[in-house]
Coordinates of C-alpha atoms in Angstrom, one line a residue:
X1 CA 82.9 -102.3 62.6
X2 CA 79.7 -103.7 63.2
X3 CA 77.1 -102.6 65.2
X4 CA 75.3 -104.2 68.0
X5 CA 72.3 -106.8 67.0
X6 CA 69.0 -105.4 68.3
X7 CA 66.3 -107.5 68.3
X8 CA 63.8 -105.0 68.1
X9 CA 64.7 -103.8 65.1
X10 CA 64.9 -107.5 63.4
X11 CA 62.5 -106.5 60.5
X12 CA 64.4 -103.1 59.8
X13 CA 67.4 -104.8 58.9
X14 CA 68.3 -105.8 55.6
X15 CA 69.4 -109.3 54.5
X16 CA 73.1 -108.5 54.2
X17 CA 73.1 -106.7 57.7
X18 CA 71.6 -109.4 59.1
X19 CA 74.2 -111.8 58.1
X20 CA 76.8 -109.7 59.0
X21 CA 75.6 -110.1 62.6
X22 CA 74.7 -113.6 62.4
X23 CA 78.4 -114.7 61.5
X24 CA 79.7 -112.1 64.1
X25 CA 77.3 -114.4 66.5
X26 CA 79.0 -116.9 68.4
X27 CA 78.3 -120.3 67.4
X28 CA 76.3 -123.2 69.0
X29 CA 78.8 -125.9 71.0
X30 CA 77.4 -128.8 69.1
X31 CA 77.2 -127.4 65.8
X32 CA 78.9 -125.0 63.9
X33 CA 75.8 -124.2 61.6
X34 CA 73.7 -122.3 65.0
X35 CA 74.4 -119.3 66.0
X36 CA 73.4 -117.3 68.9
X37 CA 72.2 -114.0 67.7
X38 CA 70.8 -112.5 70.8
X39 CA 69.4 -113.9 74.5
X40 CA 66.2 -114.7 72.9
X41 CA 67.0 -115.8 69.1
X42 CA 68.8 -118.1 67.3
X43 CA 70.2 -118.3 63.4
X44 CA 71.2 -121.7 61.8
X45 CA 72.5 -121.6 58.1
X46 CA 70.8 -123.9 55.6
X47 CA 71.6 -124.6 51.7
X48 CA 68.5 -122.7 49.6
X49 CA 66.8 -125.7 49.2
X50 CA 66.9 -127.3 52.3
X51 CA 66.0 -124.0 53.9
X52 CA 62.6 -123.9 51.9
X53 CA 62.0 -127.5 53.6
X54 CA 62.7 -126.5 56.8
X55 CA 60.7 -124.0 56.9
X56 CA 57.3 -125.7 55.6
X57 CA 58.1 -128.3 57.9
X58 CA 58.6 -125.6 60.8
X59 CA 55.0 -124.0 59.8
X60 CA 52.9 -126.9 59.2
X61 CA 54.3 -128.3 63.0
X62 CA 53.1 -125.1 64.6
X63 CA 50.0 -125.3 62.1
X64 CA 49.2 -128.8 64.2
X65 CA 50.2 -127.4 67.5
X66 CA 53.2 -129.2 68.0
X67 CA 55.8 -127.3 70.1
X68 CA 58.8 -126.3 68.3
X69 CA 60.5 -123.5 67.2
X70 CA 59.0 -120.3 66.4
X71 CA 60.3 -118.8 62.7
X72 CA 60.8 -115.1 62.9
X73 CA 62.8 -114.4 59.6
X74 CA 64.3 -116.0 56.8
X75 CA 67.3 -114.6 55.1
X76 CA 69.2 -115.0 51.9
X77 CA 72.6 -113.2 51.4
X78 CA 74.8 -114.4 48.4
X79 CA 74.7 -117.8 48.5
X80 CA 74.3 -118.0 52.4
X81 CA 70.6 -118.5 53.4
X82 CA 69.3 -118.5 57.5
X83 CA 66.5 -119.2 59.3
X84 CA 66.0 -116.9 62.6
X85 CA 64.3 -118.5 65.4
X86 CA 63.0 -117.6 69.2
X87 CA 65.0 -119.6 71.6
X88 CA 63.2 -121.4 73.7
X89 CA 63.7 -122.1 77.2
X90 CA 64.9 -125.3 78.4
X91 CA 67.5 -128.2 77.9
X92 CA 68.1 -131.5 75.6
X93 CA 67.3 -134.5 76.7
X94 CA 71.0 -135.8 75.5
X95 CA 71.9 -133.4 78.5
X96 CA 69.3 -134.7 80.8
X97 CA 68.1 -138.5 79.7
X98 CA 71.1 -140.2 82.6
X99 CA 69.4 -138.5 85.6
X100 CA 65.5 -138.5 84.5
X101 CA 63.4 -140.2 86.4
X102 CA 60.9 -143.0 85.2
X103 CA 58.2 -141.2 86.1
X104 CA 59.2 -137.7 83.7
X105 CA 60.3 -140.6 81.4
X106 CA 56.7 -141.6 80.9
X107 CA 55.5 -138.3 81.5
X108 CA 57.5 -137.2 78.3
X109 CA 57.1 -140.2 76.2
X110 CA 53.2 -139.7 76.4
X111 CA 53.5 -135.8 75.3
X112 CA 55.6 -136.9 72.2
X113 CA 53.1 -139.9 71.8
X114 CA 50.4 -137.1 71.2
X115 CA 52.7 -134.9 68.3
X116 CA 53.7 -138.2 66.8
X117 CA 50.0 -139.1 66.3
X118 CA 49.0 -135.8 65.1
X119 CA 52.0 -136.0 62.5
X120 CA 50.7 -139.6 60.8
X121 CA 47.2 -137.8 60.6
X122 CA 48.8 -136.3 58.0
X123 CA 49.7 -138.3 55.0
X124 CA 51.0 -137.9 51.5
X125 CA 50.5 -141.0 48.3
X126 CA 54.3 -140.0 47.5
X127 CA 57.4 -139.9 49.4
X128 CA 59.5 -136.6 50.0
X129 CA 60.1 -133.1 52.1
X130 CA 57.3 -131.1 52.2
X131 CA 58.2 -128.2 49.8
X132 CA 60.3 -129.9 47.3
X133 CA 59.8 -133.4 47.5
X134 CA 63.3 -134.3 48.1
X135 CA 63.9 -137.3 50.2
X136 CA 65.7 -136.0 52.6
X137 CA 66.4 -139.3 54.7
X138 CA 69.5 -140.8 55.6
X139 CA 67.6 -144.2 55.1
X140 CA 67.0 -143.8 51.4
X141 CA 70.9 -143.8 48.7
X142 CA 69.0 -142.3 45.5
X143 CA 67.1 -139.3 46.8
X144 CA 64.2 -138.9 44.1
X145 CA 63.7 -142.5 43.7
X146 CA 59.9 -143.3 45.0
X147 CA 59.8 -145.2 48.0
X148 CA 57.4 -148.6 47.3
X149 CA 56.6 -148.9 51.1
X150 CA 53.2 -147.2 52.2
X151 CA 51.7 -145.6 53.8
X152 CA 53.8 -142.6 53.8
X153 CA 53.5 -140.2 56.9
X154 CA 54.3 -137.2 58.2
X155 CA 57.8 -137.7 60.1
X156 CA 60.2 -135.7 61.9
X157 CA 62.7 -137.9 60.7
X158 CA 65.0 -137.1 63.4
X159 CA 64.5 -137.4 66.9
X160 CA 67.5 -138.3 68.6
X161 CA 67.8 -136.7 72.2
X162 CA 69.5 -133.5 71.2
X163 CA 66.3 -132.8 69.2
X164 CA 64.1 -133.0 71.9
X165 CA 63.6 -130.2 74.5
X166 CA 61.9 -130.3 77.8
X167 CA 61.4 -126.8 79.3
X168 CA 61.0 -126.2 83.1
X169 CA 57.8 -127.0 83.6
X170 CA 58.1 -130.2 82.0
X171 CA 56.8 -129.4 78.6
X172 CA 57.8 -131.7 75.3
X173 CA 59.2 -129.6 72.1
X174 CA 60.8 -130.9 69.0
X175 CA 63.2 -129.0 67.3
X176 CA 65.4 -129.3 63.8
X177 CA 62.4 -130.2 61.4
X178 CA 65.1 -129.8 58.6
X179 CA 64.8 -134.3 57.9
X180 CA 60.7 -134.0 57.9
X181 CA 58.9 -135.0 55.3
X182 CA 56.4 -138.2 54.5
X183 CA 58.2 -141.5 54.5
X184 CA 56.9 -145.1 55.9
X185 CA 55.5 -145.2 59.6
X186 CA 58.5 -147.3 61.0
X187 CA 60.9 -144.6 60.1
X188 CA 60.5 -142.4 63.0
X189 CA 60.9 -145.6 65.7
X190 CA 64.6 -146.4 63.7
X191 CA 65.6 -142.7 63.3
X192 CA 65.0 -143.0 67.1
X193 CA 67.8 -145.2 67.3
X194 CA 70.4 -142.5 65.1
X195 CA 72.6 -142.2 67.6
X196 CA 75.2 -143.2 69.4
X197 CA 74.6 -143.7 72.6
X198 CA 76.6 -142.1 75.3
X199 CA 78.9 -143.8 77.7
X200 CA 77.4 -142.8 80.6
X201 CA 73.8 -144.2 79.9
X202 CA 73.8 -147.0 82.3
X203 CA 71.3 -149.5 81.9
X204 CA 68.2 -148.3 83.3
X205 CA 69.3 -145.1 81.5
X206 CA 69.1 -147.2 78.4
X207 CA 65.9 -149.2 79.3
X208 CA 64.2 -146.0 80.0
X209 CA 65.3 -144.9 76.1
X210 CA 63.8 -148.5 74.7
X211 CA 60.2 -147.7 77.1
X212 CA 60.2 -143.7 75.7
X213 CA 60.9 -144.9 72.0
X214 CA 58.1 -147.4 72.7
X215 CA 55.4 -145.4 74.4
X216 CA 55.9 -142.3 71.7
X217 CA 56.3 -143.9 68.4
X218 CA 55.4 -147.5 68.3
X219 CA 57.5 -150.9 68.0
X220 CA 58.7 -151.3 64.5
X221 CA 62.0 -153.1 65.3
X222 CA 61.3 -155.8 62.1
X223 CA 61.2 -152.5 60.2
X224 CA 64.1 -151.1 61.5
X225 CA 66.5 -153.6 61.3
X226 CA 66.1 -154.1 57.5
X227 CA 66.9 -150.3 57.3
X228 CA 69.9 -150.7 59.4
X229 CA 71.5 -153.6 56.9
X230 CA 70.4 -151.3 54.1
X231 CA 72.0 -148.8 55.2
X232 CA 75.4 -150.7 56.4
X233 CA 75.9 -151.4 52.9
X234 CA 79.8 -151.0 52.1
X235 CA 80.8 -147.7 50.7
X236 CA 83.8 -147.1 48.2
X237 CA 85.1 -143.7 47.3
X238 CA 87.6 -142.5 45.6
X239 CA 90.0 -139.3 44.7
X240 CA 92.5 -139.1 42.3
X241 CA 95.7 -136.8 42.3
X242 CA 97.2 -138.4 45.8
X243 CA 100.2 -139.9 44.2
X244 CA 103.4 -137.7 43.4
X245 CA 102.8 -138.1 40.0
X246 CA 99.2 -137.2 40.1
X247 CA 97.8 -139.9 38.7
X248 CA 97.5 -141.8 41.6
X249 CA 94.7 -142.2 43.9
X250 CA 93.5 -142.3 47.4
X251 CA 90.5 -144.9 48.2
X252 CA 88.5 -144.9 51.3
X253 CA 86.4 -148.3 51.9
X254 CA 83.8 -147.5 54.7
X255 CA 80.3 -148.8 55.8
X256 CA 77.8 -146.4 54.6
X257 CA 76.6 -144.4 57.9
X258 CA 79.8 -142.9 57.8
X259 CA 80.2 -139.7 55.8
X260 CA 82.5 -139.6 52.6
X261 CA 85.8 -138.3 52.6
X262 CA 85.0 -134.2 52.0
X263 CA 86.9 -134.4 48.0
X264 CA 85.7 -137.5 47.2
X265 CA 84.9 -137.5 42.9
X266 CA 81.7 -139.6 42.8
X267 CA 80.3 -142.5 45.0
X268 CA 78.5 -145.5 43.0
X269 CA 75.9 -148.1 44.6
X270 CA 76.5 -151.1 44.2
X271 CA 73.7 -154.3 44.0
X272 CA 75.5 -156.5 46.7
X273 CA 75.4 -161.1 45.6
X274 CA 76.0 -161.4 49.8
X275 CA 76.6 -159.4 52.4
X276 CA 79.8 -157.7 52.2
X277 CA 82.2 -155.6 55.1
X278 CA 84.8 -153.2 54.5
X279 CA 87.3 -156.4 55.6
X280 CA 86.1 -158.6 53.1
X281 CA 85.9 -155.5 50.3
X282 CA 89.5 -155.0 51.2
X283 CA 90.6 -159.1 51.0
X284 CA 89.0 -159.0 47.5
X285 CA 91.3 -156.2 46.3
X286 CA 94.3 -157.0 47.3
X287 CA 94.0 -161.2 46.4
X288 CA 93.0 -159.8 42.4
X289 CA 96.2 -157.0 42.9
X290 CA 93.6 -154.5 42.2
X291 CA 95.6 -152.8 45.3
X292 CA 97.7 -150.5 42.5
X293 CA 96.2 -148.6 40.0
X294 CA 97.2 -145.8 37.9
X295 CA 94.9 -143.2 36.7
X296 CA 94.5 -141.9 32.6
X297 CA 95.5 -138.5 32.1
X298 CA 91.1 -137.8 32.4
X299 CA 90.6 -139.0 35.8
X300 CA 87.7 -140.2 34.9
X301 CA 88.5 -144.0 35.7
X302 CA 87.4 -144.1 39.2
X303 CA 84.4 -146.4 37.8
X304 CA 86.0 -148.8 36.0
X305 CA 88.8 -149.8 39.1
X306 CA 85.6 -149.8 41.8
X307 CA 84.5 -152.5 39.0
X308 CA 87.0 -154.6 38.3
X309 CA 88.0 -154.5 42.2
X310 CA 85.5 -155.5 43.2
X311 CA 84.1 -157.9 40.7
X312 CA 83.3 -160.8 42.6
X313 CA 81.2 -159.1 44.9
X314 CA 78.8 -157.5 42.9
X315 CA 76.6 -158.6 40.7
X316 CA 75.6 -155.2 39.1
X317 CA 77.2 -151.8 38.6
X318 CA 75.9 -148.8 37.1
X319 CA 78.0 -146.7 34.7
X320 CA 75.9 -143.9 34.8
X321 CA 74.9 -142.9 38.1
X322 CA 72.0 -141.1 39.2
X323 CA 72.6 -137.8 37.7
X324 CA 74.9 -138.5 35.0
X325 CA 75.2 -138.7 31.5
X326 CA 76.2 -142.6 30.3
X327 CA 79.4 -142.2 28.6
X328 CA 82.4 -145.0 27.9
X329 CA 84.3 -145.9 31.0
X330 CA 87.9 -145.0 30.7
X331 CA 90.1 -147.7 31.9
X332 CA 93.7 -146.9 34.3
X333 CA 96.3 -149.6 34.2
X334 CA 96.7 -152.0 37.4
X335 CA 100.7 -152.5 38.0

């Protein structure tokens, strides 16, 4: 049985206690990767990597007085790694934002106009997160391709309302700095706008969001909308072994903000002749009969049906994608 957490003794523990309590911890409402190790501390699980990010990111925001949170430990255990954190006191504006005032609306806007100018004070010649130079951002398909846009800033990368904090005194902090890193200026206004927006906004609730956005980051909405179509690119997937004879697969067709099915194989990016939906993607299968296709023994034809489905549409394909080898492409048989 495991003991009670004390947080006084947080630096006596060892890694593998510490985890033990963590994951005994109940876990945060909104996401299953926070836990609630104590009254006053947090824990939220990261993959090695993006828990070195993090945690530059966390410093050097607390290095520039930016309110945030306050790292008390890292942890590694096997392959689990955590990042223990004071709570701090207050609630999320995706809580709050429907009955704030306009008055706290400016009030707030102009505290995160201050951190967001302090962040671009800070600039990098290359792209990345702040430890390993991964780009990190949702905006960007190949992660260590180098973004040609400058000049590249410090960004949070993230600041949708559950990310932003106001304690009871009023005061502005921004947590999850796990998406930070230096990227163009106008991608902290559209990351802004990386959310969906509740039902029971009204309109001045959204008007005030548009005036907030505005006041703290800038107007960049050119900016953002090319990142919106670049992002609502069309996204094909697929995983074999669906049919009853195995060699049968299951395709999912989706626009590209939406995450991939949890088994998919491999996901290619296609360079697009016109802009294309998941309707039109679909139309083009079925009027080729590309709709029915059998896998090779391999499995390894997922490439060559995403091509020859979707022929017309593309204009380019890649047959080795970023992190593979090039090899032949097997070829299934359409029926």
């Amino acid at each position: 049985m495991t003991l009670a957490f004390l947080e006084e003794q947080l630096e006596g523990y060892t890694d593998s206690e510490l985890a033990d309590h963590i994951v005994s911890s109940p876990r945060c409402e909104s996401t299953s990767r926070v836990f609630h190790l104590s009254s006053n501390l947090i824990a939220k699980h990261y993959k090695p990597l993006e828990l070195e990010d993090a945690l530059k990111a966390t410093e050097v925001a607390s290095q520039l007085g930016i309110r945030g949170p306050c790292v008390r430990r890292t942890i590694k255990d096997q392959h689990n790694t955590y990042m223990i954190m004071d709570r701090i006191e207050g609630t999320t504006l995706d809580v709050t934002w429907k009955d704030l005032g306009w008055f706290m609306t400016v009030k707030l806007a102009l505290q995160l106009r201050r951190f967001v100018k302090t962040l671009r004070s800070v600039t990098s010649p290359t792209a990345g997160s702040l430890a390993t130079g991964e780009c990190r951002s949702f905006w960007l398909e190949d992660r260590y391709v180098p973004v040609t846009i400058e000049p590249f800033v410090l960004t949070h990368h993230d600041l949708a309302p559950r990310n932003l904090l106001v304690s009871p005194s009023g005061q502005l902090s921004l947590l999850d700095w796990d998406l930070a890193g230096f990227y163009p200026v106008n991608f902290e206004y559209a990351s802004m706008y990386n959310f969906n927006i509740p039902e029971d906004w009204g309109l001045m609730a959204r008007l005030r969001w548009h005036l907030f956005v505005w006041i703290g980051v800038g107007y960049y909405e050119t900016g953002a909308r090319l990142l919106q179509i670049m992002r609502g690119s069309v996204r094909l997937d697929m995983a074999p072994g669906y049919g009853s004879d195995g060699q049968r697969g299951k395709v999912e067709i989706s626009s590209k903000p939406y995450v991939s099915m949890h088994n998919a194989i491999k996901t290619l990016t296609f360079h697009l002749k016109a802009p294309a939906t998941v309707e039109t993607i679909i139309d083009t299968i079925n009027s080729k009969g590309r709709d029915k296709y059998k896998f090779t023994a391999e499995w390894e034809e997922c490439r060559f049906w995403i091509g020859k489905a979707t022929w017309d549409a593309v204009s380019f394909y890649w047959r080795s994608p970023n992190g593979y080898e090039p090899r032949e492409v097997k070829q299934g048989t359409f029926y």
